């Protein structure tokens, strides 16, 4: 039988066992879908929206996903072109079913080291996307730009959608770099040469609603019976898994109640295979979140140029303006699954009207077969995967 998955024309896959499942592309409102600019190929939509051509069981959908991936990574290649895929109309109604669907892509589950938000486990490799209050804006960013160890792929599943607001933004990091290089070339030149200095503060207790504790961030080996010196030693062993040497340093304050870590990181990376530069960052988000949220959410991350000098607001403001121009807002329907190539696509979260439980979106993070490439030859710009532990 033949299984098809649509782009502008059906993409056929032979040799898939019965029953075949066909996915076809469909069009979303212009506020939710747009044609990408350079350096993307012409007529490339973000997100690429797909739905089954007929009612389908979860097991059949999963088998088709596995078959498409076995065909030389069909869906991975679509992600590399479009940045984001939307799957709608699948029979997913729980964290467990979402986990099964996400794992069908064949990626390796990502272990978060240095978590800054609370992610309680709901199913294998599934956690709440973000538990910040409804009034808090989380602006466009790549996942985990403040630490050295970031996932390559992100899956979001909508279990419950709010009536007003709560959209998930989608934008291209490749397009953001292209626009920034043209419109604020001095910024791109400086950040390419210096990178960023990312300073992240962790405390024993949560610093804001939805944030993580120090033990959640680095304490996977800690036992309740451990004394203070043992806890500190175990936390530092987790930090050392980053494998960054002199480019990740830390200090303890407040008699061990506070941990401050500094990372020298590249904000420009390169996409696997294509070698295209991508602005892998949360710089616009940190700036915008601070402007909009004010006291609603404490920002635990500070980012400077890699030499420790401040990044001028004019650059951050322009990054946010460009992002506003190139992003769309995904209006959730219950059961939707969004899949991001985190190397080249940014996400976020719009505020919504209502209670915390009116919007329930879950996330699943995965690593790819390789990490993003370096932009330049500086030792701090080399991207590495954290050691297992």
mmCIF file of C-alpha atoms in Angstrom:
data_model
loop_
_atom_site.group_PDB
_atom_site.id
_atom_site.type_symbol
_atom_site.label_atom_id
_atom_site.label_comp_id
_atom_site.label_asym_id
_atom_site.label_seq_id
_atom_site.Cartn_x
_atom_site.Cartn_y
_atom_site.Cartn_z
ATOM 1 C CA UNK A 1 0.000 0.000 0.000
ATOM 2 C CA UNK A 2 0.988 3.670 -0.291
ATOM 3 C CA UNK A 3 1.030 6.188 2.520
ATOM 4 C CA UNK A 4 1.013 9.843 1.536
ATOM 5 C CA UNK A 5 1.945 12.969 3.360
ATOM 6 C CA UNK A 6 1.343 16.287 1.698
ATOM 7 C CA UNK A 7 3.473 19.297 1.060
ATOM 8 C CA UNK A 8 2.329 21.258 -1.982
ATOM 9 C CA UNK A 9 2.075 17.838 -3.643
ATOM 10 C CA UNK A 10 1.686 14.434 -1.955
ATOM 11 C CA UNK A 11 4.857 12.717 -0.819
ATOM 12 C CA UNK A 12 4.430 8.972 -1.293
ATOM 13 C CA UNK A 13 5.954 6.230 0.780
ATOM 14 C CA UNK A 14 5.826 2.649 -0.490
ATOM 15 C CA UNK A 15 6.017 -0.540 1.504
ATOM 16 C CA UNK A 16 4.018 0.493 4.557
ATOM 17 C CA UNK A 17 1.904 -2.323 5.964
ATOM 18 C CA UNK A 18 -1.885 -2.087 6.115
ATOM 19 C CA UNK A 19 -3.756 -0.024 6.990
ATOM 20 C CA UNK A 20 -2.287 2.988 5.241
ATOM 21 C CA UNK A 21 -2.742 6.458 6.718
ATOM 22 C CA UNK A 22 -2.640 9.556 4.548
ATOM 23 C CA UNK A 23 -1.770 13.013 5.845
ATOM 24 C CA UNK A 24 -2.713 15.997 3.727
ATOM 25 C CA UNK A 25 -1.720 19.633 4.070
ATOM 26 C CA UNK A 26 -4.334 22.225 4.894
ATOM 27 C CA UNK A 27 -4.377 25.996 5.170
ATOM 28 C CA UNK A 28 -4.611 27.944 8.412
ATOM 29 C CA UNK A 29 -5.703 31.577 8.854
ATOM 30 C CA UNK A 30 -3.029 34.126 7.942
ATOM 31 C CA UNK A 31 -2.563 34.987 11.628
ATOM 32 C CA UNK A 32 -1.616 31.345 12.194
ATOM 33 C CA UNK A 33 0.423 30.521 9.071
ATOM 34 C CA UNK A 34 2.688 32.436 6.711
ATOM 35 C CA UNK A 35 5.180 31.984 3.900
ATOM 36 C CA UNK A 36 8.744 32.111 5.170
ATOM 37 C CA UNK A 37 11.254 34.638 3.895
ATOM 38 C CA UNK A 38 14.920 34.155 3.047
ATOM 39 C CA UNK A 39 16.904 31.970 3.467
ATOM 40 C CA UNK A 40 14.007 29.507 3.243
ATOM 41 C CA UNK A 41 12.986 28.197 -0.159
ATOM 42 C CA UNK A 42 10.089 29.964 -1.839
ATOM 43 C CA UNK A 43 6.515 29.044 -0.873
ATOM 44 C CA UNK A 44 7.603 27.345 2.344
ATOM 45 C CA UNK A 45 4.887 27.603 4.980
ATOM 46 C CA UNK A 46 5.314 27.805 8.732
ATOM 47 C CA UNK A 47 3.841 25.753 10.232
ATOM 48 C CA UNK A 48 3.277 22.976 7.718
ATOM 49 C CA UNK A 49 -0.223 21.885 8.779
ATOM 50 C CA UNK A 50 -1.155 18.224 8.319
ATOM 51 C CA UNK A 51 -4.254 16.173 9.050
ATOM 52 C CA UNK A 52 -5.353 12.621 8.238
ATOM 53 C CA UNK A 53 -7.587 12.267 5.205
ATOM 54 C CA UNK A 54 -9.955 10.007 7.156
ATOM 55 C CA UNK A 55 -10.581 9.041 10.793
ATOM 56 C CA UNK A 56 -7.583 7.143 12.085
ATOM 57 C CA UNK A 57 -6.625 5.162 15.176
ATOM 58 C CA UNK A 58 -3.666 6.222 17.270
ATOM 59 C CA UNK A 59 -1.804 2.987 16.538
ATOM 60 C CA UNK A 60 -2.203 3.471 12.783
ATOM 61 C CA UNK A 61 -1.011 7.075 13.035
ATOM 62 C CA UNK A 62 1.997 5.977 15.091
ATOM 63 C CA UNK A 63 2.880 3.228 12.622
ATOM 64 C CA UNK A 64 2.725 5.725 9.773
ATOM 65 C CA UNK A 65 4.961 8.182 11.615
ATOM 66 C CA UNK A 66 7.464 5.385 12.204
ATOM 67 C CA UNK A 67 7.291 4.384 8.549
ATOM 68 C CA UNK A 68 7.838 7.930 7.319
ATOM 69 C CA UNK A 69 10.832 8.327 9.615
ATOM 70 C CA UNK A 70 12.244 4.992 8.489
ATOM 71 C CA UNK A 71 12.096 6.340 4.933
ATOM 72 C CA UNK A 72 15.285 8.370 5.378
ATOM 73 C CA UNK A 73 13.804 10.664 8.024
ATOM 74 C CA UNK A 74 10.946 12.116 5.978
ATOM 75 C CA UNK A 75 9.465 14.142 8.832
ATOM 76 C CA UNK A 76 12.848 15.276 10.117
ATOM 77 C CA UNK A 77 13.569 16.694 6.660
ATOM 78 C CA UNK A 78 10.212 18.473 6.602
ATOM 79 C CA UNK A 79 11.052 19.986 9.980
ATOM 80 C CA UNK A 80 14.421 21.156 8.645
ATOM 81 C CA UNK A 81 12.611 22.958 5.819
ATOM 82 C CA UNK A 82 9.522 24.322 7.593
ATOM 83 C CA UNK A 83 10.777 24.627 11.169
ATOM 84 C CA UNK A 84 7.434 23.558 12.615
ATOM 85 C CA UNK A 85 4.791 20.930 11.822
ATOM 86 C CA UNK A 86 1.193 20.939 13.035
ATOM 87 C CA UNK A 87 -0.717 17.664 13.348
ATOM 88 C CA UNK A 88 -4.473 18.072 13.765
ATOM 89 C CA UNK A 89 -7.282 15.538 13.896
ATOM 90 C CA UNK A 90 -5.375 12.754 15.645
ATOM 91 C CA UNK A 91 -6.985 10.742 18.471
ATOM 92 C CA UNK A 92 -4.709 12.061 21.216
ATOM 93 C CA UNK A 93 -6.467 12.879 24.476
ATOM 94 C CA UNK A 94 -3.975 12.157 27.269
ATOM 95 C CA UNK A 95 -0.360 12.606 28.313
ATOM 96 C CA UNK A 96 0.257 8.910 27.709
ATOM 97 C CA UNK A 97 -1.097 8.991 24.150
ATOM 98 C CA UNK A 98 0.895 12.144 23.438
ATOM 99 C CA UNK A 99 4.033 10.413 24.723
ATOM 100 C CA UNK A 100 3.462 7.453 22.418
ATOM 101 C CA UNK A 101 3.002 9.748 19.404
ATOM 102 C CA UNK A 102 6.085 11.852 20.167
ATOM 103 C CA UNK A 103 8.307 8.815 20.711
ATOM 104 C CA UNK A 104 7.230 7.427 17.318
ATOM 105 C CA UNK A 105 9.536 9.973 15.634
ATOM 106 C CA UNK A 106 12.497 7.980 16.913
ATOM 107 C CA UNK A 107 14.380 10.768 18.651
ATOM 108 C CA UNK A 108 16.269 10.316 21.923
ATOM 109 C CA UNK A 109 14.550 11.818 25.002
ATOM 110 C CA UNK A 110 16.299 14.961 26.191
ATOM 111 C CA UNK A 111 17.529 15.271 29.759
ATOM 112 C CA UNK A 112 17.226 18.814 30.996
ATOM 113 C CA UNK A 113 20.249 19.886 33.038
ATOM 114 C CA UNK A 114 19.861 23.225 34.795
ATOM 115 C CA UNK A 115 16.080 23.467 34.449
ATOM 116 C CA UNK A 116 14.646 26.929 35.176
ATOM 117 C CA UNK A 117 10.933 26.024 35.105
ATOM 118 C CA UNK A 118 8.956 23.400 36.986
ATOM 119 C CA UNK A 119 8.380 20.314 34.795
ATOM 120 C CA UNK A 120 6.713 17.516 36.808
ATOM 121 C CA UNK A 121 6.580 14.234 34.896
ATOM 122 C CA UNK A 122 3.112 13.365 33.549
ATOM 123 C CA UNK A 123 4.031 10.436 31.254
ATOM 124 C CA UNK A 124 7.304 9.146 29.770
ATOM 125 C CA UNK A 125 9.219 12.275 28.690
ATOM 126 C CA UNK A 126 6.096 14.460 29.018
ATOM 127 C CA UNK A 127 5.663 17.438 31.355
ATOM 128 C CA UNK A 128 3.609 20.648 31.486
ATOM 129 C CA UNK A 129 4.878 23.140 28.919
ATOM 130 C CA UNK A 130 4.969 25.994 31.438
ATOM 131 C CA UNK A 131 3.099 26.622 34.656
ATOM 132 C CA UNK A 132 3.518 30.408 34.814
ATOM 133 C CA UNK A 133 0.276 32.307 35.602
ATOM 134 C CA UNK A 134 -2.109 33.170 32.723
ATOM 135 C CA UNK A 135 -1.216 36.876 32.711
ATOM 136 C CA UNK A 136 2.490 36.222 32.069
ATOM 137 C CA UNK A 137 3.891 36.668 28.547
ATOM 138 C CA UNK A 138 6.583 34.227 27.449
ATOM 139 C CA UNK A 139 7.990 35.767 24.292
ATOM 140 C CA UNK A 140 9.547 33.966 21.314
ATOM 141 C CA UNK A 141 12.717 32.028 22.095
ATOM 142 C CA UNK A 142 14.563 28.830 21.309
ATOM 143 C CA UNK A 143 14.305 26.268 24.079
ATOM 144 C CA UNK A 144 17.085 26.413 26.710
ATOM 145 C CA UNK A 145 19.257 29.170 25.158
ATOM 146 C CA UNK A 146 20.545 30.113 28.624
ATOM 147 C CA UNK A 147 22.388 26.801 29.173
ATOM 148 C CA UNK A 148 24.814 24.765 27.034
ATOM 149 C CA UNK A 149 22.602 21.673 26.761
ATOM 150 C CA UNK A 150 19.472 22.272 24.642
ATOM 151 C CA UNK A 151 17.046 19.898 22.880
ATOM 152 C CA UNK A 152 16.878 19.648 19.093
ATOM 153 C CA UNK A 153 13.151 18.870 18.899
ATOM 154 C CA UNK A 154 10.151 20.040 20.927
ATOM 155 C CA UNK A 155 6.640 18.572 20.858
ATOM 156 C CA UNK A 156 3.631 20.440 22.280
ATOM 157 C CA UNK A 157 0.200 18.894 22.786
ATOM 158 C CA UNK A 158 -2.949 20.864 23.627
ATOM 159 C CA UNK A 159 -5.103 19.023 26.125
ATOM 160 C CA UNK A 160 -7.303 22.037 26.855
ATOM 161 C CA UNK A 161 -7.488 25.313 24.936
ATOM 162 C CA UNK A 162 -8.575 28.655 26.447
ATOM 163 C CA UNK A 163 -11.374 30.592 24.800
ATOM 164 C CA UNK A 164 -9.410 33.839 24.525
ATOM 165 C CA UNK A 165 -5.627 34.070 24.165
ATOM 166 C CA UNK A 166 -3.034 31.478 25.086
ATOM 167 C CA UNK A 167 -1.668 31.110 21.564
ATOM 168 C CA UNK A 168 1.758 29.621 20.947
ATOM 169 C CA UNK A 169 3.975 31.793 18.717
ATOM 170 C CA UNK A 170 5.947 30.279 15.842
ATOM 171 C CA UNK A 171 8.866 31.973 14.053
ATOM 172 C CA UNK A 172 12.020 31.071 12.160
ATOM 173 C CA UNK A 173 15.455 31.544 13.730
ATOM 174 C CA UNK A 174 16.989 31.317 10.254
ATOM 175 C CA UNK A 175 14.835 34.183 9.021
ATOM 176 C CA UNK A 176 15.526 36.146 12.209
ATOM 177 C CA UNK A 177 19.273 35.884 11.604
ATOM 178 C CA UNK A 178 18.885 36.929 7.943
ATOM 179 C CA UNK A 179 16.826 39.987 8.857
ATOM 180 C CA UNK A 180 19.098 40.958 11.756
ATOM 181 C CA UNK A 181 22.213 40.630 9.606
ATOM 182 C CA UNK A 182 20.670 43.054 7.122
ATOM 183 C CA UNK A 183 19.059 45.510 9.540
ATOM 184 C CA UNK A 184 21.382 45.478 12.577
ATOM 185 C CA UNK A 185 24.686 44.186 11.143
ATOM 186 C CA UNK A 186 26.746 45.682 13.988
ATOM 187 C CA UNK A 187 24.836 43.532 16.467
ATOM 188 C CA UNK A 188 25.372 40.355 14.435
ATOM 189 C CA UNK A 189 29.062 41.169 14.017
ATOM 190 C CA UNK A 190 29.534 41.795 17.722
ATOM 191 C CA UNK A 191 27.545 38.832 18.983
ATOM 192 C CA UNK A 192 29.257 36.570 16.454
ATOM 193 C CA UNK A 193 32.667 37.668 17.690
ATOM 194 C CA UNK A 194 31.882 37.730 21.415
ATOM 195 C CA UNK A 195 29.002 35.334 21.960
ATOM 196 C CA UNK A 196 26.950 35.857 25.092
ATOM 197 C CA UNK A 197 27.622 35.615 28.799
ATOM 198 C CA UNK A 198 24.570 33.895 30.276
ATOM 199 C CA UNK A 199 24.216 34.324 34.040
ATOM 200 C CA UNK A 200 21.581 32.078 35.629
ATOM 201 C CA UNK A 201 20.572 32.265 39.289
ATOM 202 C CA UNK A 202 19.210 29.232 41.150
ATOM 203 C CA UNK A 203 17.831 29.212 44.697
ATOM 204 C CA UNK A 204 16.651 26.566 47.132
ATOM 205 C CA UNK A 205 13.062 27.755 46.699
ATOM 206 C CA UNK A 206 11.135 28.788 43.593
ATOM 207 C CA UNK A 207 11.841 32.348 42.519
ATOM 208 C CA UNK A 208 8.470 32.799 40.757
ATOM 209 C CA UNK A 209 5.282 30.843 40.107
ATOM 210 C CA UNK A 210 6.115 28.041 37.696
ATOM 211 C CA UNK A 211 9.866 28.285 38.315
ATOM 212 C CA UNK A 212 12.171 25.505 39.454
ATOM 213 C CA UNK A 213 14.151 24.942 42.623
ATOM 214 C CA UNK A 214 17.888 24.333 42.800
ATOM 215 C CA UNK A 215 17.246 20.681 43.547
ATOM 216 C CA UNK A 216 15.008 20.339 40.479
ATOM 217 C CA UNK A 217 17.732 21.923 38.356
ATOM 218 C CA UNK A 218 20.763 19.900 39.466
ATOM 219 C CA UNK A 219 19.741 17.619 42.313
ATOM 220 C CA UNK A 220 18.845 14.350 40.635
ATOM 221 C CA UNK A 221 21.407 12.458 42.758
ATOM 222 C CA UNK A 222 20.603 14.209 46.032
ATOM 223 C CA UNK A 223 19.154 12.212 48.916
ATOM 224 C CA UNK A 224 17.144 13.697 51.769
ATOM 225 C CA UNK A 225 19.785 12.329 54.146
ATOM 226 C CA UNK A 226 22.685 14.187 52.422
ATOM 227 C CA UNK A 227 24.438 16.906 54.396
ATOM 228 C CA UNK A 228 25.138 20.347 52.918
ATOM 229 C CA UNK A 229 28.640 19.493 51.637
ATOM 230 C CA UNK A 230 27.395 16.326 49.943
ATOM 231 C CA UNK A 231 24.500 18.180 48.288
ATOM 232 C CA UNK A 232 26.875 20.842 46.999
ATOM 233 C CA UNK A 233 29.292 18.247 45.646
ATOM 234 C CA UNK A 234 26.490 16.384 43.832
ATOM 235 C CA UNK A 235 25.145 19.610 42.320
ATOM 236 C CA UNK A 236 28.594 20.619 41.065
ATOM 237 C CA UNK A 237 29.033 17.170 39.507
ATOM 238 C CA UNK A 238 25.864 17.773 37.495
ATOM 239 C CA UNK A 239 27.131 21.168 36.325
ATOM 240 C CA UNK A 240 30.389 19.564 35.189
ATOM 241 C CA UNK A 241 28.398 17.279 32.881
ATOM 242 C CA UNK A 242 28.039 20.261 30.569
ATOM 243 C CA UNK A 243 31.633 19.619 29.573
ATOM 244 C CA UNK A 244 32.356 23.305 29.031
ATOM 245 C CA UNK A 245 35.488 23.648 31.152
ATOM 246 C CA UNK A 246 36.488 27.279 31.636
ATOM 247 C CA UNK A 247 33.404 28.481 29.723
ATOM 248 C CA UNK A 248 31.036 27.450 32.528
ATOM 249 C CA UNK A 249 31.860 28.775 35.986
ATOM 250 C CA UNK A 250 29.833 29.050 39.193
ATOM 251 C CA UNK A 251 29.787 30.462 42.675
ATOM 252 C CA UNK A 252 27.755 29.890 45.822
ATOM 253 C CA UNK A 253 26.204 32.727 47.825
ATOM 254 C CA UNK A 254 23.984 33.137 50.908
ATOM 255 C CA UNK A 255 25.621 30.225 52.738
ATOM 256 C CA UNK A 256 24.806 27.817 49.946
ATOM 257 C CA UNK A 257 21.230 29.022 49.465
ATOM 258 C CA UNK A 258 21.979 30.579 46.054
ATOM 259 C CA UNK A 259 23.941 29.271 43.080
ATOM 260 C CA UNK A 260 24.985 31.570 40.222
ATOM 261 C CA UNK A 261 26.297 29.982 37.025
ATOM 262 C CA UNK A 262 27.864 31.819 34.091
ATOM 263 C CA UNK A 263 28.090 30.280 30.625
ATOM 264 C CA UNK A 264 29.988 31.683 27.638
ATOM 265 C CA UNK A 265 27.755 30.558 24.778
ATOM 266 C CA UNK A 266 27.196 31.127 21.073
ATOM 267 C CA UNK A 267 23.964 32.935 20.223
ATOM 268 C CA UNK A 268 24.592 32.133 16.551
ATOM 269 C CA UNK A 269 24.724 28.474 15.598
ATOM 270 C CA UNK A 270 24.439 26.658 12.297
ATOM 271 C CA UNK A 271 21.759 24.290 11.096
ATOM 272 C CA UNK A 272 22.802 20.696 10.603
ATOM 273 C CA UNK A 273 23.359 19.719 6.948
ATOM 274 C CA UNK A 274 22.644 23.144 5.429
ATOM 275 C CA UNK A 275 25.231 25.051 7.483
ATOM 276 C CA UNK A 276 22.925 28.095 7.506
ATOM 277 C CA UNK A 277 23.378 30.449 10.472
ATOM 278 C CA UNK A 278 20.512 30.544 12.958
ATOM 279 C CA UNK A 279 19.986 33.025 15.777
ATOM 280 C CA UNK A 280 19.594 30.566 18.661
ATOM 281 C CA UNK A 281 18.605 32.852 21.476
ATOM 282 C CA UNK A 282 16.164 34.177 24.013
ATOM 283 C CA UNK A 283 17.528 37.718 23.931
ATOM 284 C CA UNK A 284 14.363 39.330 22.571
ATOM 285 C CA UNK A 285 12.322 37.283 25.049
ATOM 286 C CA UNK A 286 14.296 38.404 28.100
ATOM 287 C CA UNK A 287 13.967 42.025 26.977
ATOM 288 C CA UNK A 288 10.289 41.809 26.036
ATOM 289 C CA UNK A 289 9.252 39.737 29.049
ATOM 290 C CA UNK A 290 10.868 42.259 31.388
ATOM 291 C CA UNK A 291 9.085 45.147 29.630
ATOM 292 C CA UNK A 292 5.653 43.523 29.572
ATOM 293 C CA UNK A 293 5.566 41.422 32.727
ATOM 294 C CA UNK A 294 7.381 43.881 34.996
ATOM 295 C CA UNK A 295 6.914 42.477 38.514
ATOM 296 C CA UNK A 296 4.685 39.596 37.392
ATOM 297 C CA UNK A 297 7.658 37.298 36.830
ATOM 298 C CA UNK A 298 11.232 37.539 38.030
ATOM 299 C CA UNK A 299 13.813 36.980 35.317
ATOM 300 C CA UNK A 300 16.412 34.577 36.689
ATOM 301 C CA UNK A 301 18.618 34.859 33.597
ATOM 302 C CA UNK A 302 20.783 37.824 32.611
ATOM 303 C CA UNK A 303 22.540 37.834 29.249
ATOM 304 C CA UNK A 304 25.384 40.140 28.213
ATOM 305 C CA UNK A 305 27.866 40.165 25.398
ATOM 306 C CA UNK A 306 30.463 37.469 25.968
ATOM 307 C CA UNK A 307 32.986 39.992 27.253
ATOM 308 C CA UNK A 308 30.576 41.029 30.014
ATOM 309 C CA UNK A 309 29.440 44.311 28.439
ATOM 310 C CA UNK A 310 25.695 45.079 28.215
ATOM 311 C CA UNK A 311 23.812 44.464 24.978
ATOM 312 C CA UNK A 312 22.284 47.826 23.971
ATOM 313 C CA UNK A 313 18.501 48.032 24.230
ATOM 314 C CA UNK A 314 18.313 49.310 20.646
ATOM 315 C CA UNK A 315 19.484 45.911 19.396
ATOM 316 C CA UNK A 316 17.121 43.949 21.634
ATOM 317 C CA UNK A 317 14.185 46.160 20.717
ATOM 318 C CA UNK A 318 14.892 45.686 17.012
ATOM 319 C CA UNK A 319 15.155 41.915 17.472
ATOM 320 C CA UNK A 320 11.714 41.972 19.092
ATOM 321 C CA UNK A 321 10.305 44.156 16.299
ATOM 322 C CA UNK A 322 11.621 41.777 13.633
ATOM 323 C CA UNK A 323 10.230 38.837 15.560
ATOM 324 C CA UNK A 324 6.806 40.502 15.672
ATOM 325 C CA UNK A 325 6.946 40.887 11.899
ATOM 326 C CA UNK A 326 7.899 37.284 11.108
ATOM 327 C CA UNK A 327 5.933 35.317 13.691
ATOM 328 C CA UNK A 328 2.476 33.785 13.674
ATOM 329 C CA UNK A 329 0.322 32.845 16.649
ATOM 330 C CA UNK A 330 -0.962 29.303 16.746
ATOM 331 C CA UNK A 331 -4.579 29.228 17.895
ATOM 332 C CA UNK A 332 -4.877 25.923 19.695
ATOM 333 C CA UNK A 333 -7.559 23.312 19.172
ATOM 334 C CA UNK A 334 -7.738 20.471 21.647
ATOM 335 C CA UNK A 335 -5.718 17.501 20.390
ATOM 336 C CA UNK A 336 -3.329 19.633 18.302
ATOM 337 C CA UNK A 337 0.340 18.640 18.292
ATOM 338 C CA UNK A 338 3.022 21.138 17.265
ATOM 339 C CA UNK A 339 6.518 19.817 16.505
ATOM 340 C CA UNK A 340 9.425 22.278 16.443
ATOM 341 C CA UNK A 341 12.940 21.924 15.122
ATOM 342 C CA UNK A 342 14.378 23.874 18.056
ATOM 343 C CA UNK A 343 17.559 24.736 16.155
ATOM 344 C CA UNK A 344 15.689 26.841 13.597
ATOM 345 C CA UNK A 345 12.275 27.679 15.100
ATOM 346 C CA UNK A 346 11.215 29.714 18.109
ATOM 347 C CA UNK A 347 8.180 29.330 20.346
ATOM 348 C CA UNK A 348 6.591 31.103 23.306
ATOM 349 C CA UNK A 349 3.270 31.598 25.066
ATOM 350 C CA UNK A 350 0.719 34.402 24.902
ATOM 351 C CA UNK A 351 -1.308 35.367 27.992
ATOM 352 C CA UNK A 352 -4.931 34.241 28.168
ATOM 353 C CA UNK A 353 -8.159 35.160 29.874
ATOM 354 C CA UNK A 354 -9.334 32.776 32.532
ATOM 355 C CA UNK A 355 -7.910 30.451 35.117
ATOM 356 C CA UNK A 356 -4.673 28.461 35.122
ATOM 357 C CA UNK A 357 -6.522 25.264 34.273
ATOM 358 C CA UNK A 358 -8.223 26.779 31.229
ATOM 359 C CA UNK A 359 -5.066 26.147 29.192
ATOM 360 C CA UNK A 360 -3.343 22.774 29.464
ATOM 361 C CA UNK A 361 -0.422 22.303 27.064
ATOM 362 C CA UNK A 362 2.145 19.555 27.531
ATOM 363 C CA UNK A 363 5.699 19.353 26.213
ATOM 364 C CA UNK A 364 8.121 16.603 25.254
ATOM 365 C CA UNK A 365 11.778 17.367 24.489
ATOM 366 C CA UNK A 366 14.156 15.286 22.380
ATOM 367 C CA UNK A 367 17.744 15.240 21.130
ATOM 368 C CA UNK A 368 18.617 14.696 17.502
ATOM 369 C CA UNK A 369 21.405 12.624 15.986
ATOM 370 C CA UNK A 370 23.783 15.604 16.121
ATOM 371 C CA UNK A 371 24.063 18.978 17.804
ATOM 372 C CA UNK A 372 23.932 22.323 15.969
ATOM 373 C CA UNK A 373 27.159 23.404 14.349
ATOM 374 C CA UNK A 374 29.478 26.163 15.481
ATOM 375 C CA UNK A 375 29.525 29.658 13.991
ATOM 376 C CA UNK A 376 33.191 30.555 13.966
ATOM 377 C CA UNK A 377 36.273 28.906 15.395
ATOM 378 C CA UNK A 378 36.333 30.290 18.945
ATOM 379 C CA UNK A 379 36.489 27.508 21.554
ATOM 380 C CA UNK A 380 33.444 28.858 23.423
ATOM 381 C CA UNK A 381 31.397 28.722 20.182
ATOM 382 C CA UNK A 382 31.674 24.955 19.815
ATOM 383 C CA UNK A 383 28.401 23.238 20.681
ATOM 384 C CA UNK A 384 28.688 19.946 22.569
ATOM 385 C CA UNK A 385 26.257 17.459 24.053
ATOM 386 C CA UNK A 386 26.343 16.979 27.816
ATOM 387 C CA UNK A 387 27.827 13.753 29.119
ATOM 388 C CA UNK A 388 25.456 11.038 30.272
ATOM 389 C CA UNK A 389 24.932 10.681 33.957
#
